[in-house]
mmCIF file of C-alpha atoms in Angstrom:
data_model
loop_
_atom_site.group_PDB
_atom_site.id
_atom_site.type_symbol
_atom_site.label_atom_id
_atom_site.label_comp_id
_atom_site.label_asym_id
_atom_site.label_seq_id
_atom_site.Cartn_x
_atom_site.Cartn_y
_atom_site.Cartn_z
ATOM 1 C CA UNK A 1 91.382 -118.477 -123.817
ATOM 2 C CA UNK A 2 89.838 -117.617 -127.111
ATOM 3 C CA UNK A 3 86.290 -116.877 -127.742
ATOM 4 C CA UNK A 4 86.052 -120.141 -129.714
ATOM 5 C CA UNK A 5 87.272 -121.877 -126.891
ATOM 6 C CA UNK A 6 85.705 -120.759 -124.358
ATOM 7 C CA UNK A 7 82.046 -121.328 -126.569
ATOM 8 C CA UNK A 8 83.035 -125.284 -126.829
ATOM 9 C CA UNK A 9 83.829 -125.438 -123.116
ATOM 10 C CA UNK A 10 80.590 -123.482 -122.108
ATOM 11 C CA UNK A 11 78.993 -126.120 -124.586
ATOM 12 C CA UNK A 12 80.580 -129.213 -123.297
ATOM 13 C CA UNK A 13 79.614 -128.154 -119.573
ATOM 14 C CA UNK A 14 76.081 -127.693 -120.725
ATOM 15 C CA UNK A 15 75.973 -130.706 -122.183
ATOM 16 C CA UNK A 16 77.205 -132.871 -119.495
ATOM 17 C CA UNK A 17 74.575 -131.088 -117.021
ATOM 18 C CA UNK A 18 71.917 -131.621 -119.285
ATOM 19 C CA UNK A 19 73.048 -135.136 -119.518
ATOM 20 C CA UNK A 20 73.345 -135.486 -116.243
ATOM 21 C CA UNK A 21 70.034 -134.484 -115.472
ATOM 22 C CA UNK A 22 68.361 -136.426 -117.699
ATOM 23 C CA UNK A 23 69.741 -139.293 -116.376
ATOM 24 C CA UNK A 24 68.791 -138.604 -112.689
ATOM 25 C CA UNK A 25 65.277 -137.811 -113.793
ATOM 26 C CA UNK A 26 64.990 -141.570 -115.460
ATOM 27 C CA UNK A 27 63.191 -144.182 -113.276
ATOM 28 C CA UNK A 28 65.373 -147.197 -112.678
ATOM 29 C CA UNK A 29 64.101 -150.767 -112.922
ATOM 30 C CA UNK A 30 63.802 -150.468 -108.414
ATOM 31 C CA UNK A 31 62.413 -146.841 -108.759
ATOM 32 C CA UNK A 32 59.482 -147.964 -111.207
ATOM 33 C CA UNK A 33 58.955 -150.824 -109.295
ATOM 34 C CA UNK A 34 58.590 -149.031 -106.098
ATOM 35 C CA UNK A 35 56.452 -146.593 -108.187
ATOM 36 C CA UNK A 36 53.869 -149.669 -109.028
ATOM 37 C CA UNK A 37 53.340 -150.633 -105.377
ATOM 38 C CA UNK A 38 53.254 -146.880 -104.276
ATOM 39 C CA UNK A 39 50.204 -146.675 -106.900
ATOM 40 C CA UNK A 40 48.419 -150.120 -105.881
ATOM 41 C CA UNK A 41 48.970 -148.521 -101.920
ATOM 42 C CA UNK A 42 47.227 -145.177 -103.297
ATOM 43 C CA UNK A 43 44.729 -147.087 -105.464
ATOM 44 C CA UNK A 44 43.417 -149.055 -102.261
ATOM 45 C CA UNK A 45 44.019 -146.044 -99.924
ATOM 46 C CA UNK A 46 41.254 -144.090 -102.072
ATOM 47 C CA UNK A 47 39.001 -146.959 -102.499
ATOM 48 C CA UNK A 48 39.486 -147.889 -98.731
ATOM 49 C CA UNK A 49 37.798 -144.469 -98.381
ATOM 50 C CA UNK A 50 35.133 -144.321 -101.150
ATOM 51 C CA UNK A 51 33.805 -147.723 -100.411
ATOM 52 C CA UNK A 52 33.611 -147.676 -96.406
ATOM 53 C CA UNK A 53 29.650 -147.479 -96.851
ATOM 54 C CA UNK A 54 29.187 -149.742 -99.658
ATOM 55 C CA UNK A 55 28.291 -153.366 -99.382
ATOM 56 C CA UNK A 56 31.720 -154.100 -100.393
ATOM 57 C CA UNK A 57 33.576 -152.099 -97.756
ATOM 58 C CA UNK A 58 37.036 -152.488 -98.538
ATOM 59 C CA UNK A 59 38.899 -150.123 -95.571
ATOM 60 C CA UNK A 60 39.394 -153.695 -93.351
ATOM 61 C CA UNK A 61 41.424 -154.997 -96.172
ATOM 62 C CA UNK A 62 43.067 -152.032 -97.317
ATOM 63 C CA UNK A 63 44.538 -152.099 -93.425
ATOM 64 C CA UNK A 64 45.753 -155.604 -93.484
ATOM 65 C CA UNK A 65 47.601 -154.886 -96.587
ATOM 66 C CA UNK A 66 49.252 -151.994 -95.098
ATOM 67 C CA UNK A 67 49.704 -153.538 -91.224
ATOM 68 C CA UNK A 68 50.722 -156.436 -92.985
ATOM 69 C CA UNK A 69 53.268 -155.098 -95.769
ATOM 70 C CA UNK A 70 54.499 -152.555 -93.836
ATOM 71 C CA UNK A 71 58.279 -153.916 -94.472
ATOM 72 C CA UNK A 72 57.933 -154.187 -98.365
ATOM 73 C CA UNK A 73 55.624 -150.962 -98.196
ATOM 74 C CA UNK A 74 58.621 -148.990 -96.195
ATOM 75 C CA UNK A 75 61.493 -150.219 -98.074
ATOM 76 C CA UNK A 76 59.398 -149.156 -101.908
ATOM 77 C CA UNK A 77 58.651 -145.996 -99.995
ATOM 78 C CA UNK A 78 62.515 -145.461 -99.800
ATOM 79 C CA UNK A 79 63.005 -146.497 -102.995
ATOM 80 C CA UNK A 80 61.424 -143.736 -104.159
ATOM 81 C CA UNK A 81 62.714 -141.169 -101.710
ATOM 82 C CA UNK A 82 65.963 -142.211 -103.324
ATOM 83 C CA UNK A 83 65.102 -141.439 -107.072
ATOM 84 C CA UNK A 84 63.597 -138.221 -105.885
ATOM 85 C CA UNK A 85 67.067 -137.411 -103.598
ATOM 86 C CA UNK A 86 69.038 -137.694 -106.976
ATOM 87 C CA UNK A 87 70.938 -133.609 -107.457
ATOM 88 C CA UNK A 88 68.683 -132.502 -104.726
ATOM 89 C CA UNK A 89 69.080 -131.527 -101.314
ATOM 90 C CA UNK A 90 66.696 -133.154 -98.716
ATOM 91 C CA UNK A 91 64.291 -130.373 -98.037
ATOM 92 C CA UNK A 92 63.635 -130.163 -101.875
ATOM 93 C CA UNK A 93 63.438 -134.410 -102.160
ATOM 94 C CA UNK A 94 60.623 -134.193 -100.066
ATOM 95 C CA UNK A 95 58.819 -132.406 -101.726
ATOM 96 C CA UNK A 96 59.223 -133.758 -104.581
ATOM 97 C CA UNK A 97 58.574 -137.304 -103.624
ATOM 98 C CA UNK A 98 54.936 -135.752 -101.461
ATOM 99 C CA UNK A 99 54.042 -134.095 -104.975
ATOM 100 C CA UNK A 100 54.450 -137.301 -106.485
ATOM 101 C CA UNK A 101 52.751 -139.177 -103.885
ATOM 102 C CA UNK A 102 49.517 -137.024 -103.331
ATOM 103 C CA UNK A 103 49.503 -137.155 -107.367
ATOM 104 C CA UNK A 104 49.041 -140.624 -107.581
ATOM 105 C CA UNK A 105 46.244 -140.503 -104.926
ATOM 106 C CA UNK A 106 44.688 -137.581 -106.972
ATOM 107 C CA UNK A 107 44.383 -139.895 -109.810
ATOM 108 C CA UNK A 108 42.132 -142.103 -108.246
ATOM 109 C CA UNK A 109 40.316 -139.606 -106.104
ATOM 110 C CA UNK A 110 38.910 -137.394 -108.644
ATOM 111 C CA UNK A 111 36.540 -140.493 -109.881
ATOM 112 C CA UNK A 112 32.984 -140.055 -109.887
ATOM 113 C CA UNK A 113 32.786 -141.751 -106.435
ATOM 114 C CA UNK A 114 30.917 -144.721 -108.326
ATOM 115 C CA UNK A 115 30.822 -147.843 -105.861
ATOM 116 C CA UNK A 116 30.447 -150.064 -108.627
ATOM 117 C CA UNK A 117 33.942 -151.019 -108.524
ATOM 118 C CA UNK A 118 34.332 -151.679 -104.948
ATOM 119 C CA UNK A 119 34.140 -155.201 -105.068
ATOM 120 C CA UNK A 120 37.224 -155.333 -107.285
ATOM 121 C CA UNK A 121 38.813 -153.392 -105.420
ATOM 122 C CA UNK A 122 38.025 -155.645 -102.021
ATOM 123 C CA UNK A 123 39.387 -158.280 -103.764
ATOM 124 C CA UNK A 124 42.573 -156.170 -105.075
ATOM 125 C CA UNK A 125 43.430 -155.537 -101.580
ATOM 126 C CA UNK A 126 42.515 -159.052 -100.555
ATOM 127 C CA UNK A 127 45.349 -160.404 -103.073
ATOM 128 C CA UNK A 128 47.794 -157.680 -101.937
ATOM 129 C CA UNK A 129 47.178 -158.324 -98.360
ATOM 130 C CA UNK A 130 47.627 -162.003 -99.029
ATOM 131 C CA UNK A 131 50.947 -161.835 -101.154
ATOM 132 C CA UNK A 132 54.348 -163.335 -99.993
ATOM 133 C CA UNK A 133 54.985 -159.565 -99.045
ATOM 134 C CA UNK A 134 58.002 -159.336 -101.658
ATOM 135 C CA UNK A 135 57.865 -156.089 -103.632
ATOM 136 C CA UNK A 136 57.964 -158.220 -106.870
ATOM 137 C CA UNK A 137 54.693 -159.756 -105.761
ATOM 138 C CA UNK A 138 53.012 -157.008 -105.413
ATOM 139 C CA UNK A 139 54.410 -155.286 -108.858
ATOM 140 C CA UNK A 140 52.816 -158.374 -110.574
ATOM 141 C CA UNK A 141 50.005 -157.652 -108.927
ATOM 142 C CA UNK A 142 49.443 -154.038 -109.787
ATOM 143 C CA UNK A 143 50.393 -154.337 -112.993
ATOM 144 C CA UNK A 144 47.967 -157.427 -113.459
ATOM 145 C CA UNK A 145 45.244 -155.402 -112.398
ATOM 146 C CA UNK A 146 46.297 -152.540 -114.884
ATOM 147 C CA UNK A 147 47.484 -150.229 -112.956
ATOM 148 C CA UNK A 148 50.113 -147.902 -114.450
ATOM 149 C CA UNK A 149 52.208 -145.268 -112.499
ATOM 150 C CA UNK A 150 53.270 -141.881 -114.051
ATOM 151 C CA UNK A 151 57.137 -142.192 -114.159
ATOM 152 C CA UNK A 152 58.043 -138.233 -115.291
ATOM 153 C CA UNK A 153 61.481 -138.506 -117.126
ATOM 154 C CA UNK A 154 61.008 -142.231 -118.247
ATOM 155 C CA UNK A 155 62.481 -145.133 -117.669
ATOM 156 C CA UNK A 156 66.713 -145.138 -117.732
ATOM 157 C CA UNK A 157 67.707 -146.913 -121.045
ATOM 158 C CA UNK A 158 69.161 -150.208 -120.691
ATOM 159 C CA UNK A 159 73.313 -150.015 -122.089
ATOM 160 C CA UNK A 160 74.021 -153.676 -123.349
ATOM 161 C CA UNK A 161 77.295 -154.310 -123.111
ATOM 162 C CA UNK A 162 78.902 -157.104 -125.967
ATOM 163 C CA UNK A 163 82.344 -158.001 -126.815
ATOM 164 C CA UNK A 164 83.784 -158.729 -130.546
ATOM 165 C CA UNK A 165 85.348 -161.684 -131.169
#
Protein backbone atom coordinates (compact mmCIF):
# COMPACT_ATOMS: atom_id res chain seq x y z
CA UNK A 1 0.00 0.00 0.00
CA UNK A 2 1.36 3.35 -0.95
CA UNK A 3 2.03 6.17 1.32
CA UNK A 4 -0.83 8.07 -0.35
CA UNK A 5 -2.98 5.37 0.38
CA UNK A 6 -2.42 4.51 3.39
CA UNK A 7 -2.76 8.67 4.47
CA UNK A 8 -6.55 8.57 2.95
CA UNK A 9 -7.33 5.37 4.84
CA UNK A 10 -5.75 6.68 8.17
CA UNK A 11 -7.97 9.82 7.25
CA UNK A 12 -11.17 8.10 6.47
CA UNK A 13 -10.85 5.98 9.84
CA UNK A 14 -10.36 9.19 11.70
CA UNK A 15 -13.06 10.61 10.32
CA UNK A 16 -15.61 8.04 10.88
CA UNK A 17 -14.43 7.89 14.73
CA UNK A 18 -14.68 11.40 15.06
CA UNK A 19 -18.03 11.14 13.52
CA UNK A 20 -18.96 8.61 15.44
CA UNK A 21 -18.27 10.23 18.52
CA UNK A 22 -19.86 13.17 17.93
CA UNK A 23 -22.85 11.56 17.36
CA UNK A 24 -22.88 9.49 20.63
CA UNK A 25 -22.08 12.62 22.57
CA UNK A 26 -25.48 14.38 21.06
CA UNK A 27 -28.53 14.30 23.41
CA UNK A 28 -31.49 12.67 21.75
CA UNK A 29 -35.02 14.07 21.94
CA UNK A 30 -35.55 11.00 25.23
CA UNK A 31 -31.99 11.85 26.58
CA UNK A 32 -32.80 15.73 26.88
CA UNK A 33 -35.98 15.00 28.09
CA UNK A 34 -34.81 12.77 30.78
CA UNK A 35 -32.15 15.51 31.32
CA UNK A 36 -35.14 18.19 32.14
CA UNK A 37 -36.77 16.02 34.82
CA UNK A 38 -33.29 14.92 36.22
CA UNK A 39 -32.76 18.88 36.70
CA UNK A 40 -36.42 19.71 38.13
CA UNK A 41 -35.54 16.32 40.64
CA UNK A 42 -32.09 18.18 41.51
CA UNK A 43 -33.69 21.65 41.57
CA UNK A 44 -36.27 20.44 44.35
CA UNK A 45 -33.70 18.04 45.96
CA UNK A 46 -31.53 21.30 46.84
CA UNK A 47 -34.38 23.44 47.73
CA UNK A 48 -35.95 20.48 49.75
CA UNK A 49 -32.74 21.05 51.76
CA UNK A 50 -32.22 24.86 51.86
CA UNK A 51 -35.76 25.58 52.77
CA UNK A 52 -36.45 22.82 55.61
CA UNK A 53 -36.37 25.84 58.21
CA UNK A 54 -38.11 28.41 56.30
CA UNK A 55 -41.76 29.18 56.56
CA UNK A 56 -42.13 27.62 53.28
CA UNK A 57 -40.55 24.25 54.02
CA UNK A 58 -40.62 22.48 50.93
CA UNK A 59 -38.75 18.83 51.94
CA UNK A 60 -42.63 17.24 52.50
CA UNK A 61 -43.30 18.01 48.93
CA UNK A 62 -40.10 17.41 47.45
CA UNK A 63 -40.80 13.60 48.98
CA UNK A 64 -44.17 13.16 47.50
CA UNK A 65 -42.82 14.05 44.19
CA UNK A 66 -40.17 11.56 44.45
CA UNK A 67 -42.36 8.61 46.48
CA UNK A 68 -44.84 9.47 44.10
CA UNK A 69 -42.90 9.59 40.60
CA UNK A 70 -40.69 7.10 41.41
CA UNK A 71 -41.73 5.10 38.02
CA UNK A 72 -41.31 8.16 35.62
CA UNK A 73 -38.28 9.31 37.92
CA UNK A 74 -36.56 5.62 37.40
CA UNK A 75 -37.29 5.12 33.87
CA UNK A 76 -35.65 9.21 32.99
CA UNK A 77 -32.93 8.04 35.31
CA UNK A 78 -32.25 5.19 32.73
CA UNK A 79 -32.67 7.26 30.07
CA UNK A 80 -29.82 8.91 30.87
CA UNK A 81 -27.68 6.01 31.99
CA UNK A 82 -28.26 5.04 28.38
CA UNK A 83 -26.86 8.25 26.62
CA UNK A 84 -23.99 8.12 29.02
CA UNK A 85 -23.44 4.01 28.16
CA UNK A 86 -23.01 5.11 24.43
CA UNK A 87 -18.82 3.75 23.38
CA UNK A 88 -18.33 3.23 27.02
CA UNK A 89 -17.97 0.40 29.17
CA UNK A 90 -20.16 0.33 32.38
CA UNK A 91 -17.66 1.22 35.02
CA UNK A 92 -16.80 4.41 32.96
CA UNK A 93 -20.93 5.17 32.24
CA UNK A 94 -21.23 5.58 35.71
CA UNK A 95 -19.26 7.83 36.19
CA UNK A 96 -20.05 9.75 33.77
CA UNK A 97 -23.74 9.85 34.32
CA UNK A 98 -22.78 10.64 38.65
CA UNK A 99 -20.57 13.62 37.21
CA UNK A 100 -23.42 14.74 35.39
CA UNK A 101 -25.82 14.22 38.07
CA UNK A 102 -23.96 15.83 41.13
CA UNK A 103 -23.36 18.76 38.41
CA UNK A 104 -26.75 19.57 38.05
CA UNK A 105 -27.25 19.57 41.88
CA UNK A 106 -24.09 21.83 42.10
CA UNK A 107 -25.86 24.31 40.05
CA UNK A 108 -28.42 24.95 42.38
CA UNK A 109 -26.44 24.41 45.53
CA UNK A 110 -23.88 26.98 45.20
CA UNK A 111 -26.82 29.81 45.60
CA UNK A 112 -26.56 32.21 48.24
CA UNK A 113 -28.86 30.03 50.43
CA UNK A 114 -31.53 32.97 50.04
CA UNK A 115 -35.04 31.56 51.27
CA UNK A 116 -36.74 34.03 49.33
CA UNK A 117 -37.53 31.65 46.71
CA UNK A 118 -38.80 28.87 48.72
CA UNK A 119 -42.25 29.44 48.22
CA UNK A 120 -41.83 28.93 44.48
CA UNK A 121 -40.18 26.30 44.88
CA UNK A 122 -43.05 24.62 47.37
CA UNK A 123 -45.26 25.19 44.80
CA UNK A 124 -42.79 23.74 41.95
CA UNK A 125 -42.76 20.57 43.77
CA UNK A 126 -46.44 20.81 44.56
CA UNK A 127 -47.18 20.81 40.60
CA UNK A 128 -44.59 18.04 40.02
CA UNK A 129 -45.90 15.96 42.76
CA UNK A 130 -49.37 16.49 41.41
CA UNK A 131 -48.66 15.72 37.60
CA UNK A 132 -50.17 12.70 35.67
CA UNK A 133 -46.61 11.21 36.45
CA UNK A 134 -45.77 10.99 32.55
CA UNK A 135 -42.23 12.19 31.84
CA UNK A 136 -43.73 14.66 29.26
CA UNK A 137 -45.60 16.26 32.13
CA UNK A 138 -43.04 16.90 34.02
CA UNK A 139 -40.66 18.25 30.97
CA UNK A 140 -43.46 20.88 30.48
CA UNK A 141 -43.19 21.56 33.74
CA UNK A 142 -39.51 22.21 34.15
CA UNK A 143 -39.18 23.89 31.26
CA UNK A 144 -42.25 26.20 32.22
CA UNK A 145 -40.58 27.10 35.23
CA UNK A 146 -37.27 27.89 33.25
CA UNK A 147 -35.29 25.46 34.05
CA UNK A 148 -32.61 24.50 31.51
CA UNK A 149 -30.27 21.40 31.72
CA UNK A 150 -26.61 21.45 30.45
CA UNK A 151 -26.71 18.90 27.53
CA UNK A 152 -22.57 18.71 26.74
CA UNK A 153 -22.34 17.69 22.97
CA UNK A 154 -25.82 19.19 21.97
CA UNK A 155 -28.70 18.05 20.83
CA UNK A 156 -28.49 15.19 17.72
CA UNK A 157 -29.59 17.06 14.50
CA UNK A 158 -32.82 16.13 13.15
CA UNK A 159 -32.17 14.27 9.24
CA UNK A 160 -35.51 15.05 7.30
CA UNK A 161 -36.01 12.69 4.98
CA UNK A 162 -38.17 13.92 1.46
CA UNK A 163 -38.73 12.25 -1.75
CA UNK A 164 -38.70 14.02 -5.41
CA UNK A 165 -41.41 13.69 -7.43
Amino acid sequence: MSKFNKSVLVGIITSVTLAGSAQAACWTPAAADAAHVRDLQSRLMVAALRCVKSEHDVLPHYNRFVRDKKPVLKLGNGILRGHFAKGRNKKQAMKHYDRYAVSLANKYGAGSGDLSECKTMKDLANSAADSDGKLSSLVNISQFHGLSPNLPGGRCGIVIASSEN
